[in-house]
mmCIF file of C-alpha atoms in Angstrom:
data_model
loop_
_atom_site.group_PDB
_atom_site.id
_atom_site.type_symbol
_atom_site.label_atom_id
_atom_site.label_comp_id
_atom_site.label_asym_id
_atom_site.label_seq_id
_atom_site.Cartn_x
_atom_site.Cartn_y
_atom_site.Cartn_z
ATOM 1 C CA MET A 1286 105.138 130.920 102.065
ATOM 2 C CA GLU A 1287 102.660 128.457 100.598
ATOM 3 C CA THR A 1288 98.987 129.334 100.985
ATOM 4 C CA HIS A 1289 96.522 126.511 101.638
ATOM 5 C CA ILE A 1290 92.756 126.603 101.249
ATOM 6 C CA SER A 1291 92.414 126.094 104.996
ATOM 7 C CA CYS A 1292 93.905 129.585 105.427
ATOM 8 C CA LEU A 1293 90.984 131.282 103.705
ATOM 9 C CA PHE A 1294 88.621 133.405 105.770
ATOM 10 C CA PRO A 1295 85.168 131.850 106.352
ATOM 11 C CA GLU A 1296 83.597 134.666 104.307
ATOM 12 C CA ILE A 1297 85.748 133.735 101.292
ATOM 13 C CA LEU A 1298 84.884 130.050 101.695
ATOM 14 C CA ALA A 1299 81.205 130.938 101.868
ATOM 15 C CA MET A 1300 81.509 132.944 98.661
ATOM 16 C CA ILE A 1301 83.113 129.956 96.904
ATOM 17 C CA PHE A 1302 80.533 127.507 98.261
ATOM 18 C CA SER A 1303 77.677 129.709 97.015
ATOM 19 C CA TYR A 1304 78.568 128.725 93.419
ATOM 20 C CA LEU A 1305 78.140 124.984 94.098
ATOM 21 C CA ASP A 1306 74.970 123.030 93.341
ATOM 22 C CA VAL A 1307 72.790 121.966 96.257
ATOM 23 C CA ARG A 1308 74.220 118.444 96.532
ATOM 24 C CA ASP A 1309 77.807 119.733 96.715
ATOM 25 C CA LYS A 1310 76.878 122.412 99.239
ATOM 26 C CA GLY A 1311 75.847 119.586 101.543
ATOM 27 C CA ARG A 1312 79.008 117.601 100.828
ATOM 28 C CA VAL A 1313 81.452 120.391 101.696
ATOM 29 C CA ALA A 1314 79.780 120.684 105.095
ATOM 30 C CA GLN A 1315 81.048 117.150 105.862
ATOM 31 C CA VAL A 1316 84.731 117.876 105.143
ATOM 32 C CA CYS A 1317 85.715 119.540 108.416
ATOM 33 C CA ALA A 1318 84.359 121.836 111.119
ATOM 34 C CA ALA A 1319 85.655 124.994 109.410
ATOM 35 C CA TRP A 1320 84.004 124.122 106.113
ATOM 36 C CA ARG A 1321 80.800 123.121 107.892
ATOM 37 C CA ASP A 1322 80.626 126.509 109.635
ATOM 38 C CA ALA A 1323 81.331 128.357 106.385
ATOM 39 C CA SER A 1324 78.786 126.284 104.452
ATOM 40 C CA TYR A 1325 76.073 127.202 106.955
ATOM 41 C CA HIS A 1326 76.452 130.893 106.129
ATOM 42 C CA LYS A 1327 73.095 132.121 104.844
ATOM 43 C CA SER A 1328 74.637 133.623 101.700
ATOM 44 C CA VAL A 1329 75.566 130.077 100.566
ATOM 45 C CA TRP A 1330 71.927 128.992 100.528
ATOM 46 C CA ARG A 1331 70.279 132.159 99.254
ATOM 47 C CA GLY A 1332 67.378 131.259 96.948
ATOM 48 C CA VAL A 1333 67.745 127.493 97.458
ATOM 49 C CA GLU A 1334 64.590 125.358 97.619
ATOM 50 C CA ALA A 1335 64.839 122.370 99.955
ATOM 51 C CA LYS A 1336 63.310 119.194 98.454
ATOM 52 C CA LEU A 1337 62.028 116.917 101.191
ATOM 53 C CA HIS A 1338 60.515 113.466 101.629
ATOM 54 C CA LEU A 1339 58.508 113.679 104.860
ATOM 55 C CA ARG A 1340 58.452 110.071 106.020
ATOM 56 C CA ARG A 1341 59.597 109.939 109.621
ATOM 57 C CA ALA A 1342 60.314 112.356 112.449
ATOM 58 C CA ASN A 1343 63.627 114.223 112.165
ATOM 59 C CA PRO A 1344 64.055 116.716 115.032
ATOM 60 C CA SER A 1345 67.133 118.345 113.471
ATOM 61 C CA LEU A 1346 65.638 118.913 109.986
ATOM 62 C CA PHE A 1347 63.893 122.250 110.366
ATOM 63 C CA PRO A 1348 66.416 123.839 112.768
ATOM 64 C CA SER A 1349 69.086 122.974 110.185
ATOM 65 C CA LEU A 1350 67.096 124.577 107.361
ATOM 66 C CA GLN A 1351 66.439 127.700 109.422
ATOM 67 C CA ALA A 1352 70.097 128.008 110.416
ATOM 68 C CA ARG A 1353 71.002 128.148 106.711
ATOM 69 C CA GLY A 1354 68.293 130.693 105.961
ATOM 70 C CA ILE A 1355 66.315 128.330 103.725
ATOM 71 C CA ARG A 1356 62.716 129.526 103.429
ATOM 72 C CA ARG A 1357 61.579 127.718 100.281
ATOM 73 C CA VAL A 1358 60.441 124.082 100.512
ATOM 74 C CA GLN A 1359 59.157 121.458 98.067
ATOM 75 C CA ILE A 1360 57.517 118.377 99.558
ATOM 76 C CA LEU A 1361 58.208 115.392 97.299
ATOM 77 C CA SER A 1362 56.201 112.910 99.342
ATOM 78 C CA LEU A 1363 53.918 113.592 102.284
ATOM 79 C CA ARG A 1364 53.529 110.820 104.828
ATOM 80 C CA ARG A 1365 53.430 113.083 107.845
ATOM 81 C CA SER A 1366 51.073 115.919 108.739
ATOM 82 C CA LEU A 1367 51.544 119.155 106.790
ATOM 83 C CA SER A 1368 51.345 121.002 110.099
ATOM 84 C CA TYR A 1369 54.749 119.425 110.878
ATOM 85 C CA VAL A 1370 56.236 121.623 108.128
ATOM 86 C CA ILE A 1371 54.367 124.805 109.032
ATOM 87 C CA GLN A 1372 55.273 124.545 112.714
ATOM 88 C CA GLY A 1373 58.887 123.757 111.900
ATOM 89 C CA MET A 1374 59.304 126.698 109.502
ATOM 90 C CA PRO A 1375 57.251 129.636 110.812
ATOM 91 C CA ASN A 1376 58.972 132.052 108.381
ATOM 92 C CA ILE A 1377 58.436 129.935 105.263
ATOM 93 C CA GLU A 1378 58.176 131.963 102.014
ATOM 94 C CA SER A 1379 57.420 129.294 99.406
ATOM 95 C CA LEU A 1380 55.681 125.922 99.804
ATOM 96 C CA ASN A 1381 55.481 123.538 96.851
ATOM 97 C CA LEU A 1382 53.118 120.587 97.346
ATOM 98 C CA SER A 1383 52.712 119.797 93.647
ATOM 99 C CA GLY A 1384 51.725 116.179 93.084
ATOM 100 C CA CYS A 1385 51.023 115.371 96.745
ATOM 101 C CA TYR A 1386 47.947 113.349 95.826
ATOM 102 C CA ASN A 1387 47.207 112.343 99.411
ATOM 103 C CA LEU A 1388 46.842 115.923 100.645
ATOM 104 C CA THR A 1389 43.242 116.544 101.731
ATOM 105 C CA ASP A 1390 41.189 119.497 102.904
ATOM 106 C CA ASN A 1391 41.449 118.081 106.407
ATOM 107 C CA GLY A 1392 45.246 117.912 106.287
ATOM 108 C CA LEU A 1393 45.571 121.422 104.909
ATOM 109 C CA GLY A 1394 43.040 122.694 107.431
ATOM 110 C CA HIS A 1395 45.092 121.381 110.354
ATOM 111 C CA ALA A 1396 48.210 123.088 108.963
ATOM 112 C CA PHE A 1397 46.732 126.527 108.288
ATOM 113 C CA VAL A 1398 45.245 127.495 111.657
ATOM 114 C CA GLN A 1399 46.700 130.986 111.969
ATOM 115 C CA GLU A 1400 48.058 133.709 109.728
ATOM 116 C CA ILE A 1401 51.361 132.995 107.967
ATOM 117 C CA PRO A 1402 52.409 136.472 106.793
ATOM 118 C CA SER A 1403 55.737 135.314 105.309
ATOM 119 C CA LEU A 1404 54.226 132.831 102.806
ATOM 120 C CA ARG A 1405 54.227 134.312 99.300
ATOM 121 C CA VAL A 1406 54.117 131.236 97.024
ATOM 122 C CA LEU A 1407 51.877 128.150 97.332
ATOM 123 C CA ASN A 1408 51.817 125.368 94.729
ATOM 124 C CA LEU A 1409 48.959 122.856 94.992
ATOM 125 C CA SER A 1410 49.112 121.618 91.386
ATOM 126 C CA LEU A 1411 47.666 118.108 90.952
ATOM 127 C CA CYS A 1412 46.526 117.959 94.585
ATOM 128 C CA LYS A 1413 43.297 116.477 93.301
ATOM 129 C CA GLN A 1414 41.558 116.063 96.673
ATOM 130 C CA ILE A 1415 41.704 119.786 97.404
ATOM 131 C CA THR A 1416 38.325 121.571 97.197
ATOM 132 C CA ASP A 1417 36.860 125.017 97.837
ATOM 133 C CA SER A 1418 37.085 124.336 101.572
ATOM 134 C CA SER A 1419 40.876 124.579 101.425
ATOM 135 C CA LEU A 1420 40.679 127.789 99.420
ATOM 136 C CA GLY A 1421 38.636 129.242 102.266
ATOM 137 C CA ARG A 1422 41.493 128.479 104.676
ATOM 138 C CA ILE A 1423 44.043 129.902 102.278
ATOM 139 C CA ALA A 1424 42.056 133.101 101.774
ATOM 140 C CA GLN A 1425 41.685 133.507 105.543
ATOM 141 C CA TYR A 1426 45.245 132.862 106.694
ATOM 142 C CA LEU A 1427 47.568 133.535 103.722
ATOM 143 C CA LYS A 1428 46.719 137.177 103.077
ATOM 144 C CA ASN A 1429 50.156 138.013 101.631
ATOM 145 C CA LEU A 1430 50.114 135.251 99.032
ATOM 146 C CA GLU A 1431 51.350 136.441 95.614
ATOM 147 C CA VAL A 1432 51.515 133.174 93.639
ATOM 148 C CA LEU A 1433 48.909 130.386 93.793
ATOM 149 C CA GLU A 1434 49.170 127.290 91.597
ATOM 150 C CA LEU A 1435 45.967 125.235 91.326
ATOM 151 C CA GLY A 1436 46.569 123.478 87.994
ATOM 152 C CA GLY A 1437 44.793 120.133 87.864
ATOM 153 C CA CYS A 1438 42.767 120.746 91.044
ATOM 154 C CA SER A 1439 39.628 119.600 89.300
ATOM 155 C CA ASN A 1440 37.305 119.970 92.314
ATOM 156 C CA ILE A 1441 37.716 123.755 92.501
ATOM 157 C CA THR A 1442 34.523 125.662 91.620
ATOM 158 C CA ASN A 1443 33.372 129.262 91.271
ATOM 159 C CA THR A 1444 32.800 129.349 95.047
ATOM 160 C CA GLY A 1445 36.508 128.775 95.564
ATOM 161 C CA LEU A 1446 37.318 131.675 93.234
ATOM 162 C CA LEU A 1447 34.925 133.869 95.211
ATOM 163 C CA LEU A 1448 36.899 133.031 98.358
ATOM 164 C CA ILE A 1449 40.183 133.842 96.597
ATOM 165 C CA ALA A 1450 38.728 137.142 95.370
ATOM 166 C CA TRP A 1451 37.597 137.912 98.913
ATOM 167 C CA GLY A 1452 40.852 137.233 100.725
ATOM 168 C CA LEU A 1453 43.897 137.313 98.404
ATOM 169 C CA HIS A 1454 44.122 140.930 97.247
ATOM 170 C CA ARG A 1455 47.908 140.796 96.787
ATOM 171 C CA LEU A 1456 47.797 137.855 94.390
ATOM 172 C CA LYS A 1457 49.866 138.448 91.244
ATOM 173 C CA SER A 1458 49.875 134.993 89.636
ATOM 174 C CA LEU A 1459 47.072 132.401 89.495
ATOM 175 C CA ASN A 1460 47.079 129.084 87.629
ATOM 176 C CA LEU A 1461 43.682 127.418 87.103
ATOM 177 C CA ARG A 1462 44.714 124.936 84.401
ATOM 178 C CA SER A 1463 42.088 122.208 83.862
ATOM 179 C CA CYS A 1464 39.818 123.460 86.647
ATOM 180 C CA ARG A 1465 36.840 122.100 84.739
ATOM 181 C CA HIS A 1466 34.102 123.543 86.971
ATOM 182 C CA VAL A 1467 35.267 127.156 86.682
ATOM 183 C CA SER A 1468 32.987 129.309 84.520
ATOM 184 C CA ASP A 1469 32.411 132.957 83.606
ATOM 185 C CA VAL A 1470 30.926 133.578 87.056
ATOM 186 C CA GLY A 1471 34.171 132.616 88.783
ATOM 187 C CA ILE A 1472 36.274 134.805 86.483
ATOM 188 C CA GLY A 1473 33.864 137.631 87.279
ATOM 189 C CA HIS A 1474 34.646 137.180 90.976
ATOM 190 C CA LEU A 1475 38.388 137.425 90.308
ATOM 191 C CA ALA A 1476 37.906 140.548 88.181
ATOM 192 C CA GLY A 1477 35.890 142.329 90.883
ATOM 193 C CA MET A 1478 32.538 142.138 89.107
ATOM 194 C CA THR A 1479 30.825 141.151 92.376
ATOM 195 C CA ARG A 1480 32.174 143.878 94.664
ATOM 196 C CA SER A 1481 29.344 143.385 97.164
ATOM 197 C CA ALA A 1482 30.767 139.939 97.951
ATOM 198 C CA ALA A 1483 34.471 140.251 97.095
ATOM 199 C CA GLU A 1484 36.857 142.995 96.029
ATOM 200 C CA GLY A 1485 38.613 140.789 93.493
ATOM 201 C CA CYS A 1486 42.256 140.043 92.666
ATOM 202 C CA LEU A 1487 42.868 143.288 90.844
ATOM 203 C CA ASN A 1488 46.676 143.051 91.065
ATOM 204 C CA LEU A 1489 46.841 139.886 88.957
ATOM 205 C CA GLU A 1490 49.619 139.977 86.353
ATOM 206 C CA TYR A 1491 49.734 136.290 85.298
ATOM 207 C CA LEU A 1492 46.579 134.248 84.738
ATOM 208 C CA THR A 1493 46.483 130.707 83.336
ATOM 209 C CA LEU A 1494 43.053 129.445 82.242
ATOM 210 C CA GLN A 1495 44.286 126.613 80.021
ATOM 211 C CA ASP A 1496 41.682 123.932 79.315
ATOM 212 C CA CYS A 1497 38.908 125.654 81.309
ATOM 213 C CA GLN A 1498 36.196 124.426 78.981
ATOM 214 C CA LYS A 1499 33.261 126.325 80.498
ATOM 215 C CA LEU A 1500 34.681 129.772 79.784
ATOM 216 C CA THR A 1501 33.129 131.956 77.091
ATOM 217 C CA ASP A 1502 33.728 135.444 75.721
ATOM 218 C CA LEU A 1503 32.002 136.842 78.820
ATOM 219 C CA SER A 1504 35.059 135.841 80.848
ATOM 220 C CA LEU A 1505 37.234 137.915 78.513
ATOM 221 C CA LYS A 1506 34.907 140.858 79.022
ATOM 222 C CA HIS A 1507 35.306 140.522 82.808
ATOM 223 C CA ILE A 1508 39.089 140.258 82.462
ATOM 224 C CA SER A 1509 39.340 143.345 80.250
ATOM 225 C CA LYS A 1510 37.224 145.405 82.636
ATOM 226 C CA GLY A 1511 38.691 144.330 85.959
ATOM 227 C CA LEU A 1512 42.240 143.035 85.514
ATOM 228 C CA ALA A 1513 43.964 146.100 84.081
ATOM 229 C CA LYS A 1514 47.418 145.023 85.325
ATOM 230 C CA LEU A 1515 47.351 141.645 83.566
ATOM 231 C CA ARG A 1516 50.539 140.974 81.590
ATOM 232 C CA VAL A 1517 50.302 137.267 80.668
ATOM 233 C CA LEU A 1518 47.075 135.455 79.754
ATOM 234 C CA ASN A 1519 46.964 131.769 78.809
ATOM 235 C CA LEU A 1520 43.694 130.718 77.146
ATOM 236 C CA SER A 1521 45.031 127.619 75.372
ATOM 237 C CA PHE A 1522 42.483 124.841 74.763
ATOM 238 C CA CYS A 1523 39.582 127.092 75.797
ATOM 239 C CA GLY A 1524 37.161 125.982 73.108
ATOM 240 C CA GLY A 1525 34.362 128.276 74.282
ATOM 241 C CA ILE A 1526 36.022 131.584 73.391
ATOM 242 C CA SER A 1527 35.584 133.097 69.933
ATOM 243 C CA ASP A 1528 36.595 135.960 67.672
ATOM 244 C CA ALA A 1529 34.152 138.279 69.434
ATOM 245 C CA GLY A 1530 36.064 137.822 72.689
ATOM 246 C CA MET A 1531 39.204 139.235 71.077
ATOM 247 C CA ILE A 1532 37.477 142.629 70.889
ATOM 248 C CA HIS A 1533 37.512 142.750 74.701
ATOM 249 C CA LEU A 1534 41.210 141.908 74.896
ATOM 250 C CA SER A 1535 42.274 144.295 72.135
ATOM 251 C CA HIS A 1536 42.602 147.334 74.414
ATOM 252 C CA MET A 1537 44.434 145.744 77.365
ATOM 253 C CA THR A 1538 47.549 147.894 77.095
ATOM 254 C CA SER A 1539 49.436 146.060 79.865
ATOM 255 C CA LEU A 1540 49.078 142.666 78.163
ATOM 256 C CA TRP A 1541 52.320 141.484 76.575
ATOM 257 C CA SER A 1542 51.797 137.710 76.167
ATOM 258 C CA LEU A 1543 48.662 135.964 74.868
ATOM 259 C CA ASN A 1544 48.319 132.204 74.354
ATOM 260 C CA LEU A 1545 45.438 131.091 72.098
ATOM 261 C CA ARG A 1546 46.879 127.664 71.309
ATOM 262 C CA SER A 1547 44.215 125.168 70.151
ATOM 263 C CA CYS A 1548 41.360 127.660 70.552
ATOM 264 C CA ASP A 1549 39.274 126.134 67.766
ATOM 265 C CA ASN A 1550 36.891 129.082 67.334
ATOM 266 C CA ILE A 1551 39.568 131.724 66.783
ATOM 267 C CA SER A 1552 39.950 132.706 63.122
ATOM 268 C CA ASP A 1553 41.486 135.477 61.021
ATOM 269 C CA THR A 1554 38.667 137.751 62.205
ATOM 270 C CA GLY A 1555 39.769 137.416 65.822
ATOM 271 C CA ILE A 1556 43.345 138.322 64.916
ATOM 272 C CA MET A 1557 41.985 141.331 63.034
ATOM 273 C CA HIS A 1558 40.278 142.515 66.228
ATOM 274 C CA LEU A 1559 43.533 142.151 68.182
ATOM 275 C CA ALA A 1560 45.523 144.010 65.518
ATOM 276 C CA MET A 1561 43.047 146.902 65.363
ATOM 277 C CA GLY A 1562 43.261 147.581 69.097
ATOM 278 C CA THR A 1563 45.913 149.212 71.262
ATOM 279 C CA LEU A 1564 47.767 146.053 72.284
ATOM 280 C CA ARG A 1565 51.553 146.076 72.638
ATOM 281 C CA LEU A 1566 52.005 142.309 72.594
ATOM 282 C CA SER A 1567 55.468 140.818 72.766
ATOM 283 C CA GLY A 1568 54.373 137.170 72.489
ATOM 284 C CA LEU A 1569 51.454 135.541 70.632
ATOM 285 C CA ASP A 1570 50.742 131.816 70.279
ATOM 286 C CA MET A 1571 48.063 130.702 67.786
ATOM 287 C CA SER A 1572 49.387 127.187 67.196
ATOM 288 C CA PHE A 1573 46.854 124.526 66.158
ATOM 289 C CA CYS A 1574 44.129 127.097 65.504
ATOM 290 C CA ASP A 1575 42.663 125.496 62.366
ATOM 291 C CA LYS A 1576 40.949 128.687 61.189
ATOM 292 C CA ILE A 1577 44.092 130.838 61.168
ATOM 293 C CA GLY A 1578 45.484 131.510 57.688
ATOM 294 C CA ASP A 1579 47.518 133.940 55.609
ATOM 295 C CA GLN A 1580 45.146 136.834 56.271
ATOM 296 C CA SER A 1581 46.077 136.714 59.962
ATOM 297 C CA LEU A 1582 49.716 137.312 59.052
ATOM 298 C CA ALA A 1583 48.695 140.426 57.108
ATOM 299 C CA TYR A 1584 46.793 141.723 60.146
ATOM 300 C CA ILE A 1585 49.767 140.980 62.413
ATOM 301 C CA ALA A 1586 52.045 142.966 60.125
ATOM 302 C CA GLN A 1587 49.654 145.927 60.289
ATOM 303 C CA GLY A 1588 48.903 146.085 64.012
ATOM 304 C CA LEU A 1589 51.074 143.632 65.979
ATOM 305 C CA TYR A 1590 54.416 144.287 64.282
ATOM 306 C CA GLN A 1591 56.193 144.735 67.650
ATOM 307 C CA LEU A 1592 55.953 140.995 68.422
ATOM 308 C CA LYS A 1593 59.160 139.301 69.537
ATOM 309 C CA SER A 1594 57.743 135.765 69.620
ATOM 310 C CA LEU A 1595 55.141 134.298 67.247
ATOM 311 C CA SER A 1596 53.916 130.687 67.211
ATOM 312 C CA LEU A 1597 51.859 129.410 64.261
ATOM 313 C CA CYS A 1598 52.468 125.652 64.419
ATOM 314 C CA SER A 1599 50.027 123.651 62.280
ATOM 315 C CA CYS A 1600 48.188 126.772 61.073
ATOM 316 C CA HIS A 1601 47.021 126.996 57.439
ATOM 317 C CA ILE A 1602 49.636 129.500 56.355
ATOM 318 C CA SER A 1603 51.703 129.549 53.166
ATOM 319 C CA ASP A 1604 54.598 131.378 51.559
ATOM 320 C CA ASP A 1605 52.132 134.108 50.575
ATOM 321 C CA GLY A 1606 51.315 134.794 54.226
ATOM 322 C CA ILE A 1607 55.010 134.893 55.109
ATOM 323 C CA ASN A 1608 55.506 137.395 52.273
ATOM 324 C CA ARG A 1609 52.767 139.650 53.635
ATOM 325 C CA MET A 1610 54.266 139.673 57.136
ATOM 326 C CA VAL A 1611 58.063 139.641 57.137
ATOM 327 C CA ARG A 1612 58.839 143.195 56.028
ATOM 328 C CA GLN A 1613 57.215 144.786 59.086
ATOM 329 C CA MET A 1614 58.363 142.341 61.823
ATOM 330 C CA HIS A 1615 61.728 143.902 62.690
ATOM 331 C CA GLU A 1616 61.499 142.965 66.377
ATOM 332 C CA LEU A 1617 60.756 139.255 65.865
ATOM 333 C CA ARG A 1618 63.211 136.953 67.636
ATOM 334 C CA THR A 1619 61.373 133.599 67.742
ATOM 335 C CA LEU A 1620 59.195 132.117 64.981
ATOM 336 C CA ASN A 1621 57.518 128.725 65.349
ATOM 337 C CA ILE A 1622 55.989 127.418 62.113
ATOM 338 C CA GLY A 1623 56.355 123.690 62.700
ATOM 339 C CA GLN A 1624 53.885 121.452 60.828
ATOM 340 C CA CYS A 1625 52.927 124.282 58.489
ATOM 341 C CA VAL A 1626 53.040 121.940 55.515
ATOM 342 C CA ARG A 1627 52.420 124.633 52.868
ATOM 343 C CA ILE A 1628 55.661 126.475 53.654
ATOM 344 C CA THR A 1629 58.355 125.914 51.023
ATOM 345 C CA ASP A 1630 61.887 127.136 50.367
ATOM 346 C CA LYS A 1631 60.423 130.393 49.062
ATOM 347 C CA GLY A 1632 59.015 131.133 52.519
ATOM 348 C CA LEU A 1633 62.345 130.337 54.145
ATOM 349 C CA GLU A 1634 64.124 132.658 51.736
ATOM 350 C CA LEU A 1635 61.735 135.483 52.648
ATOM 351 C CA ILE A 1636 62.403 134.823 56.336
ATOM 352 C CA ALA A 1637 66.164 134.790 55.782
ATOM 353 C CA ASP A 1638 66.035 138.050 53.809
ATOM 354 C CA HIS A 1639 63.882 140.080 56.207
ATOM 355 C CA LEU A 1640 63.804 138.562 59.727
ATOM 356 C CA THR A 1641 67.486 139.100 60.334
ATOM 357 C CA GLN A 1642 67.153 139.337 64.129
ATOM 358 C CA LEU A 1643 65.720 135.822 64.539
ATOM 359 C CA THR A 1644 67.414 133.782 67.267
ATOM 360 C CA GLY A 1645 65.149 130.724 67.026
ATOM 361 C CA ILE A 1646 62.926 129.057 64.432
ATOM 362 C CA ASP A 1647 60.883 125.824 64.559
ATOM 363 C CA LEU A 1648 60.494 123.993 61.241
ATOM 364 C CA TYR A 1649 59.439 120.625 62.697
ATOM 365 C CA GLY A 1650 57.311 118.722 60.189
ATOM 366 C CA CYS A 1651 57.619 121.291 57.370
ATOM 367 C CA THR A 1652 57.737 118.593 54.717
ATOM 368 C CA LYS A 1653 58.023 120.845 51.642
ATOM 369 C CA ILE A 1654 61.300 122.497 52.565
ATOM 370 C CA THR A 1655 64.601 121.280 51.153
ATOM 371 C CA LYS A 1656 68.299 121.674 51.767
ATOM 372 C CA ARG A 1657 68.335 124.846 49.677
ATOM 373 C CA GLY A 1658 65.909 126.642 51.984
ATOM 374 C CA LEU A 1659 67.666 125.397 55.098
ATOM 375 C CA GLU A 1660 70.992 126.719 53.863
ATOM 376 C CA ARG A 1661 69.466 130.198 53.655
ATOM 377 C CA ILE A 1662 68.014 129.933 57.184
ATOM 378 C CA THR A 1663 71.306 128.814 58.699
ATOM 379 C CA GLN A 1664 72.914 131.999 57.373
ATOM 380 C CA LEU A 1665 70.811 134.154 59.724
ATOM 381 C CA PRO A 1666 73.416 136.054 61.783
ATOM 382 C CA CYS A 1667 71.729 135.752 65.212
ATOM 383 C CA LEU A 1668 70.280 132.225 64.890
ATOM 384 C CA LYS A 1669 70.913 130.014 67.921
ATOM 385 C CA VAL A 1670 68.043 127.494 67.838
ATOM 386 C CA LEU A 1671 66.881 125.565 64.759
ATOM 387 C CA ASN A 1672 64.371 122.726 65.257
ATOM 388 C CA LEU A 1673 63.954 120.464 62.245
ATOM 389 C CA GLY A 1674 62.352 117.394 63.809
ATOM 390 C CA LEU A 1675 60.663 115.381 61.065
ATOM 391 C CA TRP A 1676 62.494 117.077 58.172
ATOM 392 C CA GLN A 1677 64.552 114.719 56.050
ATOM 393 C CA MET A 1678 66.617 115.239 52.922
ATOM 394 C CA THR A 1679 65.480 113.487 49.761
ATOM 395 C CA GLU A 1680 67.751 110.958 48.133
ATOM 396 C CA SER A 1681 68.598 113.375 45.310
ATOM 397 C CA GLU A 1682 69.686 116.007 47.847
ATOM 398 C CA LYS A 1683 71.909 113.495 49.631
ATOM 399 C CA VAL A 1684 73.614 112.739 46.332
ATOM 400 C CA ARG A 1685 74.297 116.423 45.701
#
């Protein structure tokens, strides 16, 4: 007896449909009634984020999403009231409004008028009209929020961070990229330094402060004192922090990833402070720090030898620095040394001899390396990613 796909139980169909991409999940629902019913099983749509253009009224939209168990939504364009979404999906878990430039405090205020206990993730990146007023609403009604993205919301101030510190005690991840008005005072609020006004966000594990130009080493002092659970800290392009601030970070034992990219005032001395502490870093990015040199690699080998990822792009390091580091870095998996123009084949040979667990290396713009050094690197047994970028063979090498 021949078996046809139409004979399969709905549960089996649903299991098959769960492996399809979102577009094909929608297409199978149009084949026949049996496939439509199977495709609406909640297991098919588990974890899916609906991407919506809100342009005109569609009475069937939100009932359809709820029937499939979809609780994560990204709004691609917002021409209707945000309250339309909140009312239509009372059990929403994740709301992504990134890039909705026309979203205002008024529009957000009309949407958040009562507690939404199910909402865990809110992305307002590049919603440039949003101010502290909206953060007051969020702090009042989204008490269970765990992830808040505010990157590019350039009107946010320290007052907004005070409101966050007052109301969002369950927050685990906060992105404040390019929030130009945020200063040490605001970071103090987050870290619970003003307990009389706000308890703080003491459960924070991920904090992005990229390009917050008003921050100084005092912010790092607040972070080290109040945010003991912090695991990932991004300080890239924060020109106001210095070597002295690294002393505060050097004993944050929960911290496993630190980004100091383009922090112009960080030098070998700052890396020394980090290496002399009790850090157990897994990832460190010092790319484009002009004052980082070979001595930093010696310090890393002494105190940060457990690193799995190290980025040194455009730093003033040489083969000598590589020589001082490689013998202790047995855990290193990713090494980015692009645009380190003093690295030669000798450095690559040292890497090939000692960093045998490397899975990825960036050599973009390393103009002094040749085919001989590259041949040694490509012999690394675990290597999966090799970025060469601007590297080119010389004419004599092509002839050989």
